mmCIF file of C-alpha atoms and ligand atoms in Angstrom:
data_model
loop_
_atom_site.group_PDB
_atom_site.id
_atom_site.type_symbol
_atom_site.label_atom_id
_atom_site.label_comp_id
_atom_site.label_asym_id
_atom_site.label_seq_id
_atom_site.Cartn_x
_atom_site.Cartn_y
_atom_site.Cartn_z
ATOM 1 C CA MET D 11 -44.518 -40.603 37.957
ATOM 2 C CA ALA D 12 -42.968 -38.566 40.753
ATOM 3 C CA ARG D 13 -39.414 -39.815 40.844
ATOM 4 C CA SER D 14 -36.498 -37.842 42.239
ATOM 5 C CA SER D 15 -33.684 -36.631 39.984
ATOM 6 C CA GLN D 16 -31.493 -39.423 41.373
ATOM 7 C CA GLU D 17 -34.083 -42.078 40.539
ATOM 8 C CA ILE D 18 -34.521 -40.708 37.030
ATOM 9 C CA ILE D 19 -30.756 -40.644 36.518
ATOM 10 C CA ALA D 20 -30.656 -44.299 37.607
ATOM 11 C CA LEU D 21 -33.129 -45.153 34.811
ATOM 12 C CA PHE D 22 -30.880 -43.460 32.297
ATOM 13 C CA ASP D 23 -27.803 -45.244 33.601
ATOM 14 C CA LYS D 24 -29.541 -48.530 32.986
ATOM 15 C CA TYR D 25 -31.568 -47.960 29.813
ATOM 16 C CA VAL D 26 -30.490 -44.865 27.839
ATOM 17 C CA ILE D 27 -27.393 -44.772 25.620
ATOM 18 C CA PRO D 28 -24.950 -42.375 27.268
ATOM 19 C CA ASN D 29 -24.042 -40.308 24.175
ATOM 20 C CA TYR D 30 -24.824 -36.986 25.851
ATOM 21 C CA THR D 31 -23.121 -35.097 28.631
ATOM 22 C CA ARG D 32 -26.021 -34.384 30.972
ATOM 23 C CA TYR D 33 -26.267 -32.230 34.067
ATOM 24 C CA PRO D 34 -27.320 -34.283 37.102
ATOM 25 C CA VAL D 35 -30.767 -32.693 37.260
ATOM 26 C CA ALA D 36 -34.100 -33.954 35.860
ATOM 27 C CA LEU D 37 -36.380 -31.212 34.595
ATOM 28 C CA THR D 38 -40.099 -31.764 34.985
ATOM 29 C CA HIS D 39 -42.023 -28.673 33.888
ATOM 30 C CA GLY D 40 -41.619 -25.083 32.860
ATOM 31 C CA GLU D 41 -43.440 -21.818 32.396
ATOM 32 C CA GLY D 42 -42.099 -18.957 30.307
ATOM 33 C CA PRO D 43 -38.519 -18.139 31.382
ATOM 34 C CA PHE D 44 -38.616 -20.619 34.284
ATOM 35 C CA VAL D 45 -38.041 -24.341 34.388
ATOM 36 C CA TYR D 46 -38.369 -26.638 37.416
ATOM 37 C CA ASP D 47 -36.579 -29.819 38.465
ATOM 38 C CA ALA D 48 -37.925 -32.931 40.169
ATOM 39 C CA GLU D 49 -37.005 -31.467 43.568
ATOM 40 C CA GLY D 50 -39.080 -28.355 42.868
ATOM 41 C CA ASN D 51 -36.138 -25.982 42.327
ATOM 42 C CA ARG D 52 -36.865 -23.082 39.991
ATOM 43 C CA TYR D 53 -34.278 -22.116 37.364
ATOM 44 C CA ILE D 54 -34.121 -19.037 35.157
ATOM 45 C CA ASP D 55 -33.512 -20.509 31.726
ATOM 46 C CA PHE D 56 -31.306 -18.452 29.397
ATOM 47 C CA PHE D 57 -30.901 -21.390 27.024
ATOM 48 C CA PRO D 58 -34.419 -22.822 26.864
ATOM 49 C CA GLY D 59 -34.613 -25.983 24.817
ATOM 50 C CA TRP D 60 -31.104 -25.445 23.414
ATOM 51 C CA GLY D 61 -32.475 -22.294 21.815
ATOM 52 C CA CYS D 62 -35.578 -23.974 20.376
ATOM 53 C CA ASN D 63 -38.053 -22.531 22.865
ATOM 54 C CA MET D 64 -38.211 -19.025 21.464
ATOM 55 C CA PHE D 65 -40.882 -17.957 23.977
ATOM 56 C CA GLY D 66 -39.586 -20.028 26.861
ATOM 57 C CA HIS D 67 -41.470 -23.015 28.205
ATOM 58 C CA SER D 68 -44.976 -23.997 27.072
ATOM 59 C CA PRO D 69 -46.171 -20.622 25.709
ATOM 60 C CA LYS D 70 -49.967 -20.475 26.082
ATOM 61 C CA PRO D 71 -50.987 -19.580 22.494
ATOM 62 C CA VAL D 72 -48.885 -22.449 21.095
ATOM 63 C CA VAL D 73 -50.233 -24.881 23.707
ATOM 64 C CA LYS D 74 -53.811 -23.830 22.827
ATOM 65 C CA ALA D 75 -53.227 -24.338 19.099
ATOM 66 C CA LEU D 76 -51.720 -27.762 19.814
ATOM 67 C CA GLU D 77 -54.611 -28.798 22.062
ATOM 68 C CA GLY D 78 -57.074 -28.021 19.294
ATOM 69 C CA GLN D 79 -54.981 -29.851 16.717
ATOM 70 C CA VAL D 80 -54.323 -33.078 18.629
ATOM 71 C CA GLU D 81 -58.074 -33.478 19.117
ATOM 72 C CA ARG D 82 -58.673 -33.158 15.348
ATOM 73 C CA LEU D 83 -55.787 -34.900 13.627
ATOM 74 C CA LEU D 84 -52.385 -36.108 14.868
ATOM 75 C CA HIS D 85 -50.758 -37.314 11.700
ATOM 76 C CA VAL D 86 -51.515 -37.892 8.070
ATOM 77 C CA PRO D 87 -48.714 -38.672 5.654
ATOM 78 C CA ASN D 88 -47.621 -36.573 2.704
ATOM 79 C CA SER D 89 -49.630 -38.720 0.312
ATOM 80 C CA TRP D 90 -52.516 -36.383 1.230
ATOM 81 C CA TYR D 91 -53.021 -32.633 1.265
ATOM 82 C CA MET D 92 -53.607 -30.915 4.588
ATOM 83 C CA GLU D 93 -54.561 -27.310 5.186
ATOM 84 C CA GLU D 94 -52.193 -26.769 8.122
ATOM 85 C CA GLN D 95 -49.031 -27.542 6.112
ATOM 86 C CA GLY D 96 -50.151 -25.369 3.208
ATOM 87 C CA VAL D 97 -50.909 -22.388 5.436
ATOM 88 C CA TRP D 98 -47.622 -22.814 7.318
ATOM 89 C CA ALA D 99 -45.680 -22.809 4.025
ATOM 90 C CA GLU D 100 -47.549 -19.679 2.908
ATOM 91 C CA LEU D 101 -46.737 -17.833 6.142
ATOM 92 C CA LEU D 102 -43.029 -18.732 5.941
ATOM 93 C CA SER D 103 -42.822 -17.890 2.244
ATOM 94 C CA GLU D 104 -44.507 -14.501 2.674
ATOM 95 C CA ARG D 105 -42.067 -13.547 5.417
ATOM 96 C CA SER D 106 -38.995 -14.624 3.446
ATOM 97 C CA PHE D 107 -38.151 -14.628 -0.266
ATOM 98 C CA GLY D 108 -41.413 -15.960 -1.688
ATOM 99 C CA GLY D 109 -40.125 -19.486 -2.222
ATOM 100 C CA LYS D 110 -41.463 -22.974 -1.570
ATOM 101 C CA ALA D 111 -41.041 -25.188 1.489
ATOM 102 C CA PHE D 112 -40.121 -28.801 2.193
ATOM 103 C CA PHE D 113 -40.877 -29.880 5.756
ATOM 104 C CA CYS D 114 -38.987 -32.331 7.940
ATOM 105 C CA ASN D 115 -38.314 -32.882 11.642
ATOM 106 C CA SER D 116 -34.924 -31.410 12.524
ATOM 107 C CA GLY D 117 -32.120 -29.110 11.500
ATOM 108 C CA ALA D 118 -29.950 -31.922 10.187
ATOM 109 C CA GLU D 119 -32.804 -33.125 7.991
ATOM 110 C CA ALA D 120 -33.411 -29.626 6.658
ATOM 111 C CA ASN D 121 -29.737 -29.403 5.710
ATOM 112 C CA GLU D 122 -29.839 -32.885 4.171
ATOM 113 C CA ALA D 123 -32.683 -31.676 1.959
ATOM 114 C CA ALA D 124 -30.652 -28.604 0.971
ATOM 115 C CA ILE D 125 -27.605 -30.748 0.124
ATOM 116 C CA LYS D 126 -29.747 -33.090 -1.987
ATOM 117 C CA LEU D 127 -31.401 -30.138 -3.717
ATOM 118 C CA ALA D 128 -27.988 -28.654 -4.548
ATOM 119 C CA ARG D 129 -26.826 -31.921 -6.106
ATOM 120 C CA LEU D 130 -30.101 -32.481 -7.961
ATOM 121 C CA HIS D 131 -30.296 -28.934 -9.255
ATOM 122 C CA THR D 132 -26.803 -28.436 -10.587
ATOM 123 C CA PRO D 133 -25.596 -30.026 -13.837
ATOM 124 C CA LYS D 134 -24.088 -33.521 -13.788
ATOM 125 C CA GLY D 135 -20.573 -33.549 -12.411
ATOM 126 C CA LYS D 136 -21.104 -30.627 -10.053
ATOM 127 C CA TYR D 137 -21.521 -31.923 -6.541
ATOM 128 C CA LYS D 138 -19.097 -30.161 -4.188
ATOM 129 C CA ILE D 139 -20.320 -27.926 -1.402
ATOM 130 C CA ILE D 140 -18.146 -25.356 0.329
ATOM 131 C CA THR D 141 -18.683 -25.055 4.097
ATOM 132 C CA PHE D 142 -16.747 -23.310 6.869
ATOM 133 C CA TYR D 143 -14.501 -24.091 9.802
ATOM 134 C CA ASN D 144 -16.332 -23.819 13.138
ATOM 135 C CA SER D 145 -19.654 -24.453 11.416
ATOM 136 C CA PHE D 146 -22.371 -26.726 12.722
ATOM 137 C CA HIS D 147 -24.902 -28.300 10.374
ATOM 138 C CA GLY D 148 -26.049 -31.472 12.147
ATOM 139 C CA ARG D 149 -25.115 -35.079 12.924
ATOM 140 C CA THR D 150 -26.286 -37.172 9.988
ATOM 141 C CA MET D 151 -23.430 -38.437 7.814
ATOM 142 C CA ALA D 152 -23.875 -35.693 5.215
ATOM 143 C CA THR D 153 -24.400 -32.850 7.674
ATOM 144 C CA VAL D 154 -21.642 -33.946 10.035
ATOM 145 C CA THR D 155 -19.339 -33.945 7.022
ATOM 146 C CA ALA D 156 -20.574 -30.435 6.196
ATOM 147 C CA THR D 157 -19.719 -29.520 9.798
ATOM 148 C CA ALA D 158 -16.031 -28.627 9.551
ATOM 149 C CA GLN D 159 -15.009 -29.515 13.083
ATOM 150 C CA GLU D 160 -12.585 -32.404 13.434
ATOM 151 C CA LYS D 161 -13.922 -33.417 16.854
ATOM 152 C CA TYR D 162 -17.287 -34.437 15.342
ATOM 153 C CA HIS D 163 -15.669 -36.642 12.665
ATOM 154 C CA GLN D 164 -13.463 -38.894 14.757
ATOM 155 C CA GLY D 165 -14.146 -42.563 14.133
ATOM 156 C CA LEU D 166 -16.856 -41.932 11.524
ATOM 157 C CA GLU D 167 -14.614 -41.999 8.481
ATOM 158 C CA PRO D 168 -14.925 -42.381 5.572
ATOM 159 C CA LEU D 169 -17.036 -39.223 5.436
ATOM 160 C CA LEU D 170 -19.248 -38.246 2.503
ATOM 161 C CA PRO D 171 -17.138 -37.040 -0.420
ATOM 162 C CA GLY D 172 -17.645 -33.561 -1.829
ATOM 163 C CA PHE D 173 -17.223 -31.059 0.994
ATOM 164 C CA THR D 174 -14.562 -28.355 0.908
ATOM 165 C CA TYR D 175 -13.803 -26.344 4.034
ATOM 166 C CA CYS D 176 -12.917 -22.659 4.067
ATOM 167 C CA LYS D 177 -12.214 -20.105 6.757
ATOM 168 C CA PHE D 178 -15.323 -18.162 7.867
ATOM 169 C CA GLY D 179 -14.753 -14.616 6.665
ATOM 170 C CA ASP D 180 -12.068 -15.413 4.096
ATOM 171 C CA LEU D 181 -13.561 -14.529 0.700
ATOM 172 C CA ALA D 182 -10.303 -15.001 -1.208
ATOM 173 C CA GLY D 183 -10.032 -18.495 0.256
ATOM 174 C CA VAL D 184 -13.563 -19.295 -0.900
ATOM 175 C CA GLU D 185 -12.888 -18.036 -4.409
ATOM 176 C CA ALA D 186 -9.738 -20.152 -4.580
ATOM 177 C CA ALA D 187 -11.688 -23.233 -3.418
ATOM 178 C CA ILE D 188 -14.316 -22.985 -6.175
ATOM 179 C CA ASP D 189 -13.704 -25.379 -9.067
ATOM 180 C CA ASP D 190 -15.652 -26.896 -11.965
ATOM 181 C CA GLU D 191 -17.276 -29.406 -9.623
ATOM 182 C CA THR D 192 -18.575 -26.879 -7.060
ATOM 183 C CA ALA D 193 -22.364 -26.761 -6.723
ATOM 184 C CA ALA D 194 -23.060 -24.624 -3.655
ATOM 185 C CA ILE D 195 -21.833 -22.693 -0.649
ATOM 186 C CA MET D 196 -23.491 -23.499 2.673
ATOM 187 C CA VAL D 197 -23.034 -21.152 5.621
ATOM 188 C CA GLU D 198 -24.593 -20.066 8.903
ATOM 189 C CA PRO D 199 -25.105 -16.267 8.655
ATOM 190 C CA ILE D 200 -23.964 -16.161 12.304
ATOM 191 C CA GLN D 201 -22.036 -19.238 13.420
ATOM 192 C CA GLY D 202 -23.846 -20.480 16.523
ATOM 193 C CA GLU D 203 -22.234 -23.578 17.951
ATOM 194 C CA GLY D 204 -18.850 -22.370 16.664
ATOM 195 C CA GLY D 205 -18.927 -19.453 19.119
ATOM 196 C CA VAL D 206 -21.598 -16.887 18.054
ATOM 197 C CA ASN D 207 -19.282 -15.633 15.292
ATOM 198 C CA MET D 208 -20.589 -12.630 13.363
ATOM 199 C CA PRO D 209 -19.674 -12.541 9.660
ATOM 200 C CA PRO D 210 -17.105 -9.842 8.858
ATOM 201 C CA ASP D 211 -18.569 -6.843 6.996
ATOM 202 C CA GLY D 212 -19.233 -7.678 3.358
ATOM 203 C CA PHE D 213 -18.566 -11.404 3.767
ATOM 204 C CA LEU D 214 -22.102 -12.653 3.100
ATOM 205 C CA GLN D 215 -22.535 -10.233 0.181
ATOM 206 C CA GLY D 216 -19.181 -11.444 -1.147
ATOM 207 C CA LEU D 217 -20.444 -15.046 -1.013
ATOM 208 C CA ARG D 218 -23.605 -13.955 -2.851
ATOM 209 C CA ASP D 219 -21.484 -12.336 -5.570
ATOM 210 C CA LEU D 220 -19.270 -15.427 -5.906
ATOM 211 C CA CYS D 221 -22.345 -17.656 -6.219
ATOM 212 C CA ASP D 222 -23.787 -15.391 -8.915
ATOM 213 C CA LYS D 223 -20.496 -15.270 -10.778
ATOM 214 C CA HIS D 224 -19.915 -19.034 -10.737
ATOM 215 C CA GLY D 225 -23.523 -20.250 -10.926
ATOM 216 C CA LEU D 226 -23.572 -21.746 -7.405
ATOM 217 C CA LEU D 227 -26.426 -22.029 -4.941
ATOM 218 C CA LEU D 228 -26.091 -19.994 -1.763
ATOM 219 C CA ILE D 229 -27.511 -21.967 1.160
ATOM 220 C CA PHE D 230 -28.022 -20.242 4.521
ATOM 221 C CA ASP D 231 -28.333 -22.565 7.492
ATOM 222 C CA GLU D 232 -30.714 -20.523 9.642
ATOM 223 C CA VAL D 233 -31.564 -23.376 11.986
ATOM 224 C CA GLN D 234 -30.321 -21.302 14.925
ATOM 225 C CA THR D 235 -30.672 -17.740 13.575
ATOM 226 C CA GLY D 236 -34.109 -18.053 11.951
ATOM 227 C CA CYS D 237 -37.645 -17.222 13.018
ATOM 228 C CA GLY D 238 -36.955 -14.016 14.931
ATOM 229 C CA ARG D 239 -33.759 -14.878 16.790
ATOM 230 C CA THR D 240 -31.895 -11.883 15.318
ATOM 231 C CA GLY D 241 -34.793 -9.449 15.647
ATOM 232 C CA ARG D 242 -35.716 -9.998 11.993
ATOM 233 C CA TRP D 243 -37.660 -12.942 10.697
ATOM 234 C CA PHE D 244 -34.445 -14.353 9.272
ATOM 235 C CA ALA D 245 -30.794 -13.393 9.736
ATOM 236 C CA TYR D 246 -30.386 -12.924 5.981
ATOM 237 C CA GLN D 247 -32.720 -9.926 6.309
ATOM 238 C CA TYR D 248 -30.592 -8.540 9.128
ATOM 239 C CA PHE D 249 -27.552 -8.659 6.825
ATOM 240 C CA GLY D 250 -29.441 -7.735 3.647
ATOM 241 C CA VAL D 251 -28.179 -10.703 1.608
ATOM 242 C CA THR D 252 -30.731 -13.148 0.199
ATOM 243 C CA PRO D 253 -29.821 -16.846 -0.182
ATOM 244 C CA ASP D 254 -31.240 -19.264 -2.766
ATOM 245 C CA VAL D 255 -31.982 -21.857 -0.113
ATOM 246 C CA MET D 256 -32.591 -21.473 3.615
ATOM 247 C CA THR D 257 -32.916 -24.121 6.294
ATOM 248 C CA LEU D 258 -34.891 -23.750 9.521
ATOM 249 C CA ALA D 259 -35.570 -25.824 12.634
ATOM 250 C CA LYS D 260 -34.976 -25.089 16.333
ATOM 251 C CA THR D 261 -37.245 -22.065 16.956
ATOM 252 C CA ILE D 262 -39.636 -22.770 14.074
ATOM 253 C CA CYS D 263 -42.303 -24.355 16.301
ATOM 254 C CA SER D 264 -41.471 -22.919 19.755
ATOM 255 C CA GLY D 265 -40.029 -26.252 20.849
ATOM 256 C CA VAL D 266 -42.093 -28.816 18.927
ATOM 257 C CA ALA D 267 -39.779 -30.916 16.737
ATOM 258 C CA ALA D 268 -39.777 -29.694 13.137
ATOM 259 C CA GLY D 269 -37.566 -28.459 10.346
ATOM 260 C CA ALA D 270 -38.002 -26.844 6.962
ATOM 261 C CA MET D 271 -36.056 -26.043 3.856
ATOM 262 C CA LEU D 272 -37.182 -23.080 1.787
ATOM 263 C CA CYS D 273 -35.900 -22.536 -1.718
ATOM 264 C CA LYS D 274 -36.555 -20.018 -4.450
ATOM 265 C CA GLN D 275 -39.552 -20.871 -6.662
ATOM 266 C CA GLU D 276 -37.416 -21.747 -9.676
ATOM 267 C CA LEU D 277 -35.378 -24.304 -7.688
ATOM 268 C CA ALA D 278 -38.380 -26.187 -6.321
ATOM 269 C CA PRO D 279 -38.876 -28.523 -9.342
ATOM 270 C CA SER D 280 -35.334 -29.880 -8.821
ATOM 271 C CA LEU D 281 -36.405 -31.719 -5.680
ATOM 272 C CA ARG D 282 -38.485 -33.731 -8.061
ATOM 273 C CA ARG D 283 -41.324 -36.054 -7.217
ATOM 274 C CA GLY D 284 -40.114 -39.170 -5.453
ATOM 275 C CA MET D 285 -36.552 -37.929 -4.840
ATOM 276 C CA HIS D 286 -36.958 -36.923 -1.223
ATOM 277 C CA ALA D 287 -39.419 -37.504 1.597
ATOM 278 C CA SER D 288 -40.032 -37.401 5.318
ATOM 279 C CA THR D 289 -42.792 -39.469 6.888
ATOM 280 C CA PHE D 290 -43.528 -37.008 9.675
ATOM 281 C CA GLY D 291 -42.437 -33.863 7.809
ATOM 282 C CA GLY D 292 -44.976 -31.038 7.931
ATOM 283 C CA ASN D 293 -47.442 -33.059 9.995
ATOM 284 C CA PRO D 294 -50.510 -31.185 11.246
ATOM 285 C CA VAL D 295 -49.273 -31.006 14.844
ATOM 286 C CA ALA D 296 -45.951 -29.408 13.884
ATOM 287 C CA ALA D 297 -47.711 -27.171 11.371
ATOM 288 C CA SER D 298 -50.173 -25.910 13.990
ATOM 289 C CA ALA D 299 -47.306 -25.078 16.331
ATOM 290 C CA GLY D 300 -45.459 -23.400 13.455
ATOM 291 C CA ILE D 301 -48.449 -21.269 12.521
ATOM 292 C CA ALA D 302 -49.055 -20.316 16.173
ATOM 293 C CA THR D 303 -45.379 -19.371 16.542
ATOM 294 C CA ILE D 304 -45.500 -16.949 13.614
ATOM 295 C CA LYS D 305 -48.753 -15.417 14.851
ATOM 296 C CA MET D 306 -47.306 -14.986 18.340
ATOM 297 C CA VAL D 307 -44.242 -13.157 17.056
ATOM 298 C CA GLU D 308 -46.471 -10.714 15.185
ATOM 299 C CA GLU D 309 -49.186 -10.293 17.771
ATOM 300 C CA PHE D 310 -46.781 -9.477 20.591
ATOM 301 C CA GLY D 311 -44.147 -7.570 18.595
ATOM 302 C CA TYR D 312 -41.420 -10.010 19.532
ATOM 303 C CA LEU D 313 -39.024 -9.016 16.752
ATOM 304 C CA ASP D 314 -38.567 -5.560 18.298
ATOM 305 C CA MET D 315 -38.563 -7.034 21.758
ATOM 306 C CA ALA D 316 -35.733 -9.412 20.795
ATOM 307 C CA THR D 317 -33.670 -6.508 19.487
ATOM 308 C CA LYS D 318 -34.193 -4.497 22.680
ATOM 309 C CA MET D 319 -33.397 -7.497 24.853
ATOM 310 C CA GLY D 320 -30.124 -8.055 23.012
ATOM 311 C CA GLU D 321 -29.137 -4.412 23.418
ATOM 312 C CA HIS D 322 -29.841 -4.590 27.148
ATOM 313 C CA ILE D 323 -27.797 -7.772 27.606
ATOM 314 C CA LYS D 324 -24.879 -6.486 25.544
ATOM 315 C CA ALA D 325 -24.872 -3.132 27.356
ATOM 316 C CA ARG D 326 -24.563 -4.945 30.687
ATOM 317 C CA MET D 327 -21.875 -7.293 29.392
ATOM 318 C CA ASN D 328 -19.885 -4.419 27.941
ATOM 319 C CA GLU D 329 -19.943 -2.815 31.407
ATOM 320 C CA TRP D 330 -18.567 -6.051 32.870
ATOM 321 C CA LYS D 331 -15.882 -6.112 30.205
ATOM 322 C CA LYS D 332 -14.532 -2.771 31.421
ATOM 323 C CA ARG D 333 -14.013 -4.169 34.896
ATOM 324 C CA MET D 334 -13.295 -7.837 34.279
ATOM 325 C CA ASP D 335 -10.077 -8.867 32.667
ATOM 326 C CA ILE D 336 -11.260 -12.372 31.768
ATOM 327 C CA ILE D 337 -13.772 -11.050 29.201
ATOM 328 C CA ALA D 338 -12.367 -10.981 25.663
ATOM 329 C CA ASP D 339 -15.395 -10.005 23.578
ATOM 330 C CA VAL D 340 -19.142 -9.349 23.629
ATOM 331 C CA ARG D 341 -20.979 -10.127 20.406
ATOM 332 C CA GLY D 342 -24.191 -11.296 18.778
ATOM 333 C CA VAL D 343 -27.538 -9.665 18.207
ATOM 334 C CA ALA D 344 -31.032 -9.680 19.731
ATOM 335 C CA GLY D 345 -31.732 -13.143 21.201
ATOM 336 C CA MET D 346 -28.346 -14.629 20.308
ATOM 337 C CA ILE D 347 -25.509 -13.387 22.487
ATOM 338 C CA GLY D 348 -21.940 -14.608 22.929
ATOM 339 C CA LEU D 349 -19.568 -13.574 25.713
ATOM 340 C CA GLU D 350 -16.075 -14.743 24.865
ATOM 341 C CA LEU D 351 -13.763 -15.354 27.801
ATOM 342 C CA LYS D 352 -10.012 -15.639 27.924
ATOM 343 C CA ILE D 353 -10.398 -18.771 30.030
ATOM 344 C CA ASP D 354 -12.476 -21.943 29.871
ATOM 345 C CA GLY D 355 -16.175 -21.233 30.448
ATOM 346 C CA ALA D 356 -17.513 -24.589 31.696
ATOM 347 C CA CYS D 357 -17.031 -23.705 35.373
ATOM 348 C CA PHE D 358 -19.338 -20.679 34.983
ATOM 349 C CA VAL D 359 -22.097 -22.836 33.533
ATOM 350 C CA GLN D 360 -21.698 -25.008 36.628
ATOM 351 C CA SER D 361 -21.729 -22.143 39.138
ATOM 352 C CA CYS D 362 -24.727 -20.470 37.446
ATOM 353 C CA MET D 363 -26.599 -23.767 37.569
ATOM 354 C CA GLU D 364 -25.867 -24.076 41.280
ATOM 355 C CA ASN D 365 -27.406 -20.616 41.599
ATOM 356 C CA LYS D 366 -30.401 -21.671 39.500
ATOM 357 C CA VAL D 367 -29.606 -19.959 36.225
ATOM 358 C CA LEU D 368 -29.137 -22.044 33.071
ATOM 359 C CA ILE D 369 -26.674 -20.847 30.436
ATOM 360 C CA ASN D 370 -24.540 -22.530 27.779
ATOM 361 C CA CYS D 371 -20.868 -22.525 26.962
ATOM 362 C CA THR D 372 -19.789 -23.332 23.428
ATOM 363 C CA HIS D 373 -16.453 -23.647 21.720
ATOM 364 C CA GLY D 374 -14.713 -23.872 25.100
ATOM 365 C CA LYS D 375 -14.640 -20.210 25.969
ATOM 366 C CA VAL D 376 -17.856 -18.626 24.704
ATOM 367 C CA ILE D 377 -20.756 -18.177 27.111
ATOM 368 C CA ARG D 378 -23.793 -18.364 24.839
ATOM 369 C CA LEU D 379 -27.240 -17.080 25.720
ATOM 370 C CA LEU D 380 -30.319 -17.835 23.609
ATOM 371 C CA PRO D 381 -32.992 -16.524 25.996
ATOM 372 C CA ALA D 382 -36.707 -16.487 25.361
ATOM 373 C CA VAL D 383 -37.393 -13.211 23.562
ATOM 374 C CA ASN D 384 -40.255 -12.468 25.951
ATOM 375 C CA THR D 385 -38.178 -12.787 29.119
ATOM 376 C CA PRO D 386 -39.405 -10.015 31.462
ATOM 377 C CA LEU D 387 -36.740 -7.395 32.183
ATOM 378 C CA ASP D 388 -36.612 -8.081 35.938
ATOM 379 C CA VAL D 389 -36.089 -11.813 35.321
ATOM 380 C CA LEU D 390 -33.451 -11.015 32.717
ATOM 381 C CA ASP D 391 -31.573 -8.824 35.192
ATOM 382 C CA GLU D 392 -31.932 -11.352 38.003
ATOM 383 C CA GLY D 393 -30.290 -13.987 35.801
ATOM 384 C CA LEU D 394 -27.605 -11.608 34.547
ATOM 385 C CA ASP D 395 -26.801 -10.661 38.174
ATOM 386 C CA VAL D 396 -26.065 -14.340 38.859
ATOM 387 C CA LEU D 397 -23.840 -14.627 35.777
ATOM 388 C CA GLU D 398 -22.034 -11.407 36.693
ATOM 389 C CA ALA D 399 -21.368 -12.645 40.244
ATOM 390 C CA ALA D 400 -20.118 -15.979 38.919
ATOM 391 C CA LEU D 401 -17.717 -14.280 36.525
ATOM 392 C CA LYS D 402 -16.474 -11.936 39.264
ATOM 393 C CA LYS D 403 -15.792 -14.840 41.570
ATOM 394 C CA GLY D 404 -13.973 -16.765 38.872
ATOM 395 C CA ALA D 405 -11.905 -13.828 37.637
HETATM 396 C C1 PLP I 16 -28.771 -27.190 15.954
HETATM 397 C C2 PLP I 16 -28.290 -26.889 14.589
HETATM 398 C C3 PLP I 16 -28.373 -27.837 13.548
HETATM 399 C C4 PLP I 16 -28.845 -29.258 13.775
HETATM 400 O O1 PLP I 16 -30.181 -29.316 14.159
HETATM 401 P P1 PLP I 16 -30.783 -30.721 14.737
HETATM 402 O O2 PLP I 16 -32.240 -30.388 14.907
HETATM 403 O O3 PLP I 16 -30.077 -31.023 16.005
HETATM 404 O O4 PLP I 16 -30.550 -31.745 13.704
HETATM 405 C C5 PLP I 16 -27.990 -27.456 12.281
HETATM 406 N N1 PLP I 16 -27.530 -26.216 12.038
HETATM 407 C C6 PLP I 16 -27.428 -25.286 12.998
HETATM 408 C C7 PLP I 16 -26.936 -23.927 12.651
HETATM 409 C C8 PLP I 16 -27.799 -25.585 14.315
HETATM 410 O O5 PLP I 16 -27.669 -24.668 15.273
#
């Protein structure tokens, strides 16, 4: 089991479906903000686990909780009760709007559950869901249809009927799109994959008001923004607008695969017995990691730390912006930062990687950072120095 990156890549070429664009490096292990490749190179990871690894790689308290759990019980299906899932639901509910949870294994599945709940809850004949351009909700047929980006639809048609797309930030457009068949509005409080787009002032509250006026469910996709990413438990708290339904995944278990949908108490009976299920959803291993994640955030004060980290990163980037013409905008909050360029950003991902710093570029021109919220300041600055130098060189 000690193959080189080249040997591992050869395995993929032969046996793994090539549906991803991969960097030509095989990663083998990690610790906190660092990850290592098969050749022993150390990288500073500003995008750990595609934003799932909230505390970087293999955080000790989560690993410990998992070790204890895998010895006791790996999996029991949802035909039984298990303490871990119940406690996890309680912890999530107490930190959000006091609702009930359904557990699954990914963000797409959490959104599928929310879409089903919306259709099951609303009266017969109401089935349409309004979503937004530049959104990202997942890759299953329903969630890819909810994702209003043409590039993800090509060749998959016919898509699932019942989705209406509006412009993110355009309240009048949303109001005009609501008709007698509309059941819900689904939105990311901050669009992640679409470019770290902050909602314009009053937009989320405006959606809340429209939902109240027309009897629609407001669904927040917090798969990327949830569980501390914005310096609050959930982004809806950062904006002060409470949804009826919220979906979580990515950071929820510090990198262990899991997802959840939370809904208000009164909606829970609509996902009635037998209408939805997930074999692995809420399994004891995921639940233990989920519980440990919540405890870690509280024990180490990571919500405040995330906020401070974001301020530090943005302050540095705003300095760069003064001197570098290629920078169009600096935005985001806490552990979710976007640096919009006037030019294509892929080459900077490449040059940072060559200098052993891992970042992401989304939507063509937006450098996106989702660093571990416990990244030490000196490591943070070391990585930002590399990004700054790369941008300078490319400008
Ligand atoms: C990543 C993401 C998803 C999809 O999650 P998967 O676990 O890949 O299915 C859905 N919504 C948002 C906002 C995301 O960032």
